[in-house]
Short mmCIF file of C-alpha atoms in Angstrom, two decimals:
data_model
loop_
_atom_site.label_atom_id
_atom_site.label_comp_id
_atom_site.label_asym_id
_atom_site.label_seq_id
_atom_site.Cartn_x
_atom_site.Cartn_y
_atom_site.Cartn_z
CA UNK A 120 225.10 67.95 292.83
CA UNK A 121 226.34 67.88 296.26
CA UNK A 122 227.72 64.20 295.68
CA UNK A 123 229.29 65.34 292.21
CA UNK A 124 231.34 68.35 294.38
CA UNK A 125 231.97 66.26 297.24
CA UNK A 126 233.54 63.72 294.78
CA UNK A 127 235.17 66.41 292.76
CA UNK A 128 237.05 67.89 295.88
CA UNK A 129 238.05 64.25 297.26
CA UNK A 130 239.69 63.58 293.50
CA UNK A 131 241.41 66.79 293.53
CA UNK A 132 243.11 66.11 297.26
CA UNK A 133 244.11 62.60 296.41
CA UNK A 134 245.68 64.09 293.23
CA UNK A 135 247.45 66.78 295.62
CA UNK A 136 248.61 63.88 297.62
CA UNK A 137 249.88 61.50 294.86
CA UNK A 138 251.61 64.63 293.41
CA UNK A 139 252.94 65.65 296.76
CA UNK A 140 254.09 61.73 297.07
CA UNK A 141 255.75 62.25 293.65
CA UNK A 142 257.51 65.26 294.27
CA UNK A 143 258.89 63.72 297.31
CA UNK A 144 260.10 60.47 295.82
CA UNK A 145 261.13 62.18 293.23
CA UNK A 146 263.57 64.50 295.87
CA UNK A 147 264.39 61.46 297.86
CA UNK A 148 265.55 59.79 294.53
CA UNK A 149 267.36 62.44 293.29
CA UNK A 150 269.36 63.15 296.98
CA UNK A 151 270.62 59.58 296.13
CA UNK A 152 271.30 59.82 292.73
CA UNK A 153 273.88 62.33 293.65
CA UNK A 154 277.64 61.97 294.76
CA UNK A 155 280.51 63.69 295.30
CA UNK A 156 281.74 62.90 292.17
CA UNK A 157 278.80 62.76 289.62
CA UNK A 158 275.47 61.74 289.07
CA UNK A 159 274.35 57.79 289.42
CA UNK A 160 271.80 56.57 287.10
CA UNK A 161 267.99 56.16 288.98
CA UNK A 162 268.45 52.33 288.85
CA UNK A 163 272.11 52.11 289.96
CA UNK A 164 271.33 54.53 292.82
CA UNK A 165 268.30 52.22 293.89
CA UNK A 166 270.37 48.62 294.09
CA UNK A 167 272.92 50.53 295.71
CA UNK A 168 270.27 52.19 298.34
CA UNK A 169 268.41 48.55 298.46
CA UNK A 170 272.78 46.64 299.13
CA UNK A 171 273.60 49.31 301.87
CA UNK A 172 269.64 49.14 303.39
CA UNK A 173 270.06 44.98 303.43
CA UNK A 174 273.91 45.31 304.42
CA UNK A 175 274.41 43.15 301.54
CA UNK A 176 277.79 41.50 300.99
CA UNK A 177 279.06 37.75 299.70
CA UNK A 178 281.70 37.68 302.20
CA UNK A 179 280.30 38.00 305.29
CA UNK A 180 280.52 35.76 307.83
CA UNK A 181 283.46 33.82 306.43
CA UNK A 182 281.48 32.31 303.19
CA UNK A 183 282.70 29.48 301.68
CA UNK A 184 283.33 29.67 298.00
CA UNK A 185 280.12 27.79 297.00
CA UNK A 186 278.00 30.23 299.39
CA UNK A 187 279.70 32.88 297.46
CA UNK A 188 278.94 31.41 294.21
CA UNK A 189 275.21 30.37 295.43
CA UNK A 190 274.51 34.21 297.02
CA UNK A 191 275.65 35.79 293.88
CA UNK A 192 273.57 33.47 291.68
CA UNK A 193 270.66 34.19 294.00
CA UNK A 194 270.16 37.67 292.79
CA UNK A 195 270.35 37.15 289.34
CA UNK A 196 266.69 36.95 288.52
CA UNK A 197 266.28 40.65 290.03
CA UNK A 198 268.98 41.57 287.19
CA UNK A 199 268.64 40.21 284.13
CA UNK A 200 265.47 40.18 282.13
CA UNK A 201 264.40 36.78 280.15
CA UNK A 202 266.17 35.31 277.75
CA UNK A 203 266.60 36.44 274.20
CA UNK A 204 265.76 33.27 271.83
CA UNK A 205 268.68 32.44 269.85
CA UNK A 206 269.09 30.08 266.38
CA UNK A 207 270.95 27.60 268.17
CA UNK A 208 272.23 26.65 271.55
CA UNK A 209 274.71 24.03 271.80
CA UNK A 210 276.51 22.99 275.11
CA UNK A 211 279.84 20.72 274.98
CA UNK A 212 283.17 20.14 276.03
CA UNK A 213 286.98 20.18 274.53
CA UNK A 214 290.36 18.81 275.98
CA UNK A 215 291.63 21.68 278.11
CA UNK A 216 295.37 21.31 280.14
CA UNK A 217 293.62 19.94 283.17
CA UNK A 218 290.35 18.17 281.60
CA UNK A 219 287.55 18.76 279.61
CA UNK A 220 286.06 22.34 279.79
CA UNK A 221 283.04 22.76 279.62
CA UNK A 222 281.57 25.15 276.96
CA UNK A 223 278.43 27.02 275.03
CA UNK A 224 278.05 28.11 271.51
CA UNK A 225 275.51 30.45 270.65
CA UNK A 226 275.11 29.99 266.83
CA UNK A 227 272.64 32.73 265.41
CA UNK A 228 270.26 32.30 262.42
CA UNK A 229 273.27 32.73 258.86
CA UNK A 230 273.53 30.63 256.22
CA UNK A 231 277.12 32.35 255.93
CA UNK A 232 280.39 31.76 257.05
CA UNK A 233 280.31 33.47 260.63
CA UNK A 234 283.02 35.60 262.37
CA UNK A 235 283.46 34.16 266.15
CA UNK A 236 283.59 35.78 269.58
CA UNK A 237 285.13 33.73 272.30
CA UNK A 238 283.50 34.96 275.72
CA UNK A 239 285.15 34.49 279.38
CA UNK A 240 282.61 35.52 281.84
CA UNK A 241 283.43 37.60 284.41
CA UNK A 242 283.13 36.92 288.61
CA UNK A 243 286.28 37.68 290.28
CA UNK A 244 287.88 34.26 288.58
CA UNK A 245 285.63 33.01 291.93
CA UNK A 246 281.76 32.95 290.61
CA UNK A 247 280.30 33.09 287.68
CA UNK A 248 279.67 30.62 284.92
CA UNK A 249 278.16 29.84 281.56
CA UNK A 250 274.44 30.47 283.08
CA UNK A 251 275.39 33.81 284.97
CA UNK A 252 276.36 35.63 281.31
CA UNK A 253 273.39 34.33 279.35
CA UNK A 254 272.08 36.88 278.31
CA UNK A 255 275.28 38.75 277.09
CA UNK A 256 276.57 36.17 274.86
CA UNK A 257 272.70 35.75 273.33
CA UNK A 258 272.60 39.28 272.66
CA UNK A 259 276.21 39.73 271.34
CA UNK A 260 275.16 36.63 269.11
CA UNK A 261 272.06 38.19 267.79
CA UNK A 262 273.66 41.79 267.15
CA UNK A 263 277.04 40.99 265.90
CA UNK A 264 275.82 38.31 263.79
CA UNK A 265 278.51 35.83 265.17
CA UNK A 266 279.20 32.63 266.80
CA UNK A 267 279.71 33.18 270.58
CA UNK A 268 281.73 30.66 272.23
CA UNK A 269 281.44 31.04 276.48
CA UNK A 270 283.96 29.41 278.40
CA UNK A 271 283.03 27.84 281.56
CA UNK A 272 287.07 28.39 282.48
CA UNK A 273 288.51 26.52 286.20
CA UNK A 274 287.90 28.93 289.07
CA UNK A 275 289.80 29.97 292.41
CA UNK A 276 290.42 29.42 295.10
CA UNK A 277 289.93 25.76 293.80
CA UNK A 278 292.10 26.21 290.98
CA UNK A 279 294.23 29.82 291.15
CA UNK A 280 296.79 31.23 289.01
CA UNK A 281 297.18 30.85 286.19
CA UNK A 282 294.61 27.95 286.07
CA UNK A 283 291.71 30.35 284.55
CA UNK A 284 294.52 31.84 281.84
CA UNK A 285 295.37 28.42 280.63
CA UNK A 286 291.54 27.27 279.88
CA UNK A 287 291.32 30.47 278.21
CA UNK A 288 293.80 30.20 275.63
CA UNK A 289 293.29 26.85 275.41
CA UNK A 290 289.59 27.51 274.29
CA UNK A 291 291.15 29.99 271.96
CA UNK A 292 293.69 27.57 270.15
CA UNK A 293 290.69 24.70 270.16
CA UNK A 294 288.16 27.34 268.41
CA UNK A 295 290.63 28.37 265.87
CA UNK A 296 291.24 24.32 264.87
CA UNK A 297 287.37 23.75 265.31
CA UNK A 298 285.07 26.79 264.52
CA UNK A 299 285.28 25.64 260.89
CA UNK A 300 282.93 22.35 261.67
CA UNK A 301 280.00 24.56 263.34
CA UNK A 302 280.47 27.21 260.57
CA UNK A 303 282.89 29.47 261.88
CA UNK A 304 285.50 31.30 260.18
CA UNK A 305 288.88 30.72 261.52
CA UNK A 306 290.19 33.70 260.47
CA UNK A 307 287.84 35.93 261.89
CA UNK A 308 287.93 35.08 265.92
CA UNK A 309 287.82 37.66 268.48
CA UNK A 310 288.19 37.35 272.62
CA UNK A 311 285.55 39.22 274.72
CA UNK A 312 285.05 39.32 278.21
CA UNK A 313 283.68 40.84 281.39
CA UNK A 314 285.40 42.41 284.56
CA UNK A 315 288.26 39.02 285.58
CA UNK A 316 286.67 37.85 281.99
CA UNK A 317 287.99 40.68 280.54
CA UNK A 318 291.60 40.10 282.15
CA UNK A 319 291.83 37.10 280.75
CA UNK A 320 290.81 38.29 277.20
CA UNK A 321 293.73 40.93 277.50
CA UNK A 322 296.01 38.12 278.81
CA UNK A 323 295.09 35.75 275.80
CA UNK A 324 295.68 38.18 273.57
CA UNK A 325 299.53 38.79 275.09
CA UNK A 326 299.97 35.30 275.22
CA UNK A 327 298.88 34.35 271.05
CA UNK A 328 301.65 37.83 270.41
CA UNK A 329 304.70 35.77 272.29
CA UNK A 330 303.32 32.50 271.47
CA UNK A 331 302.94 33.22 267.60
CA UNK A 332 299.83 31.94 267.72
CA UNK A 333 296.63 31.41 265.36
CA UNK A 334 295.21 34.89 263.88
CA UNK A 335 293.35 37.28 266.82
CA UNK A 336 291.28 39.80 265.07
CA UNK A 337 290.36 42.15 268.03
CA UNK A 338 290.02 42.28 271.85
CA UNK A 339 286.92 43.65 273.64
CA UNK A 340 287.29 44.27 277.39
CA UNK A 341 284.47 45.08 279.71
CA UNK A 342 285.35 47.27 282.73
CA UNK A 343 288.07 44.89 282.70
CA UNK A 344 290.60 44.37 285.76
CA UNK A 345 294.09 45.11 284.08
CA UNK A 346 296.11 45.78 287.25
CA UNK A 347 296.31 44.16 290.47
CA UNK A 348 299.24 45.62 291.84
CA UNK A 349 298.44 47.98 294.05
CA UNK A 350 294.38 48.86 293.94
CA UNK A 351 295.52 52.65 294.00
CA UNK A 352 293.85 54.91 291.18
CA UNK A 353 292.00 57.61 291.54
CA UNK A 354 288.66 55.51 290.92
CA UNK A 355 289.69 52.96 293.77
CA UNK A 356 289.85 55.60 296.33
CA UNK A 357 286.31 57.33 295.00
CA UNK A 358 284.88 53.89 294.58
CA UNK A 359 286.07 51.64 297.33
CA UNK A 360 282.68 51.27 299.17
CA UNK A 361 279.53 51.63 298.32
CA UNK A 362 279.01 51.27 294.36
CA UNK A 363 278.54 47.56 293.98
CA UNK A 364 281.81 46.30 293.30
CA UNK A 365 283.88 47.29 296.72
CA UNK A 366 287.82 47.25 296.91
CA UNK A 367 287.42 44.58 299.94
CA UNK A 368 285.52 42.26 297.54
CA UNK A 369 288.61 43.15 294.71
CA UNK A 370 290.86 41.83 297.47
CA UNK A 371 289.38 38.67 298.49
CA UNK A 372 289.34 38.00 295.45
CA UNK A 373 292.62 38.47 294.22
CA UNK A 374 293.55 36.60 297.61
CA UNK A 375 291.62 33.74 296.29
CA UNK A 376 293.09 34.18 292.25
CA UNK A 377 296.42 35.46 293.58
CA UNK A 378 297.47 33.62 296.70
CA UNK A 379 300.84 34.43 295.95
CA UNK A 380 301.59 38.64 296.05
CA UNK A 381 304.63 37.72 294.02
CA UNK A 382 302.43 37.14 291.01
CA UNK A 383 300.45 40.43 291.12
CA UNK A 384 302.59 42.38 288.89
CA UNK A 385 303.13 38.91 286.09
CA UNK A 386 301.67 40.76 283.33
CA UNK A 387 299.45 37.97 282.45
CA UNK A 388 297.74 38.71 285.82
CA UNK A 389 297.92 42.52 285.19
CA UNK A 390 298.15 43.65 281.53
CA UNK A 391 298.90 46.60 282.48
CA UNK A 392 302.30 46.49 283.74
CA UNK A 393 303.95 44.30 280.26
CA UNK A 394 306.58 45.85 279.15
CA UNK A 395 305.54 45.62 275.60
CA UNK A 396 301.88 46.11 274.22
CA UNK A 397 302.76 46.57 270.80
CA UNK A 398 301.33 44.00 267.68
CA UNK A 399 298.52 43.26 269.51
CA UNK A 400 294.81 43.09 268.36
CA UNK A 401 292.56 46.15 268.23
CA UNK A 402 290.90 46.85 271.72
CA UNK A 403 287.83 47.99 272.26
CA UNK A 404 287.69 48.94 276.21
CA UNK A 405 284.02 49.68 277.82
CA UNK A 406 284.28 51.55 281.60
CA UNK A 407 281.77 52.28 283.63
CA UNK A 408 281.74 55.76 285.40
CA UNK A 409 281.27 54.88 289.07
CA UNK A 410 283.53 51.47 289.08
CA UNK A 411 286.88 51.22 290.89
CA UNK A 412 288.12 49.17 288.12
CA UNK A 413 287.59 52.43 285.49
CA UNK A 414 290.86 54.26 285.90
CA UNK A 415 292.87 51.20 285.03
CA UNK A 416 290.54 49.94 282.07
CA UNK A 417 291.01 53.50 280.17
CA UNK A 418 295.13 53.45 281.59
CA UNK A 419 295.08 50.06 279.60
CA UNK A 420 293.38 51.61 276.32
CA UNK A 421 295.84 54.99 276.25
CA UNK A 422 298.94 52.47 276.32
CA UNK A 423 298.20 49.85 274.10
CA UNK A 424 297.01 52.92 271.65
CA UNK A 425 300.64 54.66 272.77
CA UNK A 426 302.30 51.38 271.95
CA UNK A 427 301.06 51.45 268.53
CA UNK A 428 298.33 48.65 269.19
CA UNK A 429 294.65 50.52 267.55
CA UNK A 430 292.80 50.90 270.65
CA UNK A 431 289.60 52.95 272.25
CA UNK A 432 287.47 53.06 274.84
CA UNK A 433 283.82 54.23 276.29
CA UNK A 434 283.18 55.74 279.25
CA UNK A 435 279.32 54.47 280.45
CA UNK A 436 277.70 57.44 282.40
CA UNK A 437 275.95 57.05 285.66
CA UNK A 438 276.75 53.31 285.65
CA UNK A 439 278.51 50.81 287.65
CA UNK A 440 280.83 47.58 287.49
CA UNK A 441 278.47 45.00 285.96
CA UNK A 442 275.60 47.58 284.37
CA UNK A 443 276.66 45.43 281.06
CA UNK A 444 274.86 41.77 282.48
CA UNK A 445 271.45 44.18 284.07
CA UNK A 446 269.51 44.19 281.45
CA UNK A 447 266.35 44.68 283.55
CA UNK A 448 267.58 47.68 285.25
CA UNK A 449 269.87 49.80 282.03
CA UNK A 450 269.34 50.05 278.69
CA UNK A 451 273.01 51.14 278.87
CA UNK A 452 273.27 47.11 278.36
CA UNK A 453 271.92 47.01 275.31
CA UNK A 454 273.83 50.21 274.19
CA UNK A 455 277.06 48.11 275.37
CA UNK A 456 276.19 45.30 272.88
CA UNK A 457 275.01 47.53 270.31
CA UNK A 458 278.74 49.65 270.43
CA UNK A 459 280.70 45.97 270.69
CA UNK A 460 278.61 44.61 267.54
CA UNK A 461 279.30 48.26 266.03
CA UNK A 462 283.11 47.64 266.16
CA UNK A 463 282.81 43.40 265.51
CA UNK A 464 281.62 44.23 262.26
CA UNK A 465 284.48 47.14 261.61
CA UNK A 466 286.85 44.39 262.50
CA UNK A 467 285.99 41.94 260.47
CA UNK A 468 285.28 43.47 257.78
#
């Protein structure tokens, strides 16, 4: 009996204890979670605890471009969870304006005639590449029932300005001649992208308006860059420093892209500044709440919709520049592909 009490009392004080424990983690995670300005989401406030706690950052201590590229690769495991199996994988090249670019087509499981979504990953126009957004273009594949086409698109400070613009559109024009031959309809092509991906998707799409180009059926921009100008909206100055994506990682990176200040305001470098965004594709434009680059991705949806173009965005709560690609930590990912599928399949209707 005395053994039955004795171990009675000892489970009841480690449950005290592990409750206690809870309670406090649970206050310690919460203190984080909140900000002047709203609160994070658990996950997002842990990486950003775990960055500022390991003084994380890719440009310290004057990193070349492949350290850059190599450090931000590094981490990916910790991100992403494993791959979603898709029909069929196929890796190739095409003839782009400075040599053959190197691409991946993600063809899902239809004996039909599939729409097409051309994919520029995103990275800063520094890092990144056909492995880093993976899992995106499998899952966009899979849920929107559509070829995927990723671009592995020349990157700075090798190649800047307008190097990454020209691969893009140039994948563009090569998938609306080819598509056909891996069972792709032609006239059903969209351009997707992430962050400087998503740039480039906007920039495309200005570029097939004054080129007359082949048929565009929509846009979809990611917490996409769309002005760098000035770095001066209201989210900049809440966001500079510690959510992830800093402003002093937004500059060395446009210093990289953009060597030139005189290009900043080209509207192919910041969409947000052409004159005209009238008879241009329907946008779709995803934001994430605590992300320097939100105020300008929403500025970019209001015009083109005040310019006549259909256009409309999402607002992500709690989450931060790149939540779409962290699968492991946010099911807000899969909601992301879930609401781009949604409006691929409106679209091409």
């Amino acid at each position: 009996g005395k053994q039955l009490m004795t171990a009675r009392k000892t489970g009841f004080v480690l449950l005290f204890v592990i409750t206690l424990l809870g309670i406090g983690v649970t206050v310690v995670l919460n203190s984080w979670r909140k900000t002047p300005y709203g609160t994070l989401h658990t996950n997002a406030a842990l990486v950003l605890k775990l960055i500022e706690f390991r003084q994380m950052d890719i440009f310290a201590n004057n990193a070349t471009p492949t350290q850059i590229r190599e450090a931000s690769a590094s981490g990916r495991s910790i991100l992403q969870k494993a791959l979603t199996p898709v029909h069929q994988i196929q890796n190739t090249t095409f003839p782009g304006p400075a040599g053959p670019v190197p691409i991946r087509l993600y063809i899902p499981d239809q004996r039909n005639e599939l729409p097409v979504v051309i994919y520029y990953h995103g990275g800063g126009w520094v890092i990144g590449s056909l492995d880093s957004h993976d899992n995106i273009c499998r899952s966009l594949a899979n849920k929107a029932s559509a070829i995927v086409v990723s671009v592995g698109y020349r990157l700075a400070p090798e190649n800047p300005f307008p190097a990454a613009i020209d691969d893009a559109y140039a994948a563009f024009i090569w998938v609306s001649k080819n598509i056909s031959t891996y069972n792709g309809n032609p006239d059903k092509i969209a351009v997707a992208g992430d962050s400087a991906g998503g740039n480039l998707a906007a920039a495309v799409s200005l570029m097939n308006r004054d080129r007359a180009g082949p048929g565009l059926s929509a846009q979809i921009l990611i917490y996409p860059a769309t002005d760098l100008s000035s770095l001066n909206t209201e989210s900049y100055h809440q966001f500079e420093d510690g959510y992830f994506l800093t402003k002093n990682y937004i500059e060395n990176f446009r210093s990289m892209y953009l060597p030139d200040p005189s290009d900043w305001k080209k509207e192919l470098a910041s969409p947000l500044l052409a004159n005209n965004l009238s008879e241009l594709p329907p946008a779709l434009v995803l934001t994430a709440e605590f992300d320097p680059l939100r105020d300008e991705g929403e500025a970019f949806a209001e015009k083109l919709k005040a310019s006549g173009t259909s256009a409309r965005f999402i607002r992500y709560k709690g989450m931060i520049h790149g939540f779409a690609g962290m699968d492991r930590l946010f099911d807000e990912s899969e909601d992301a592909i879930e609401d781009i599928a949604g409006f691929l399949k409106e679209v091409f209707r």
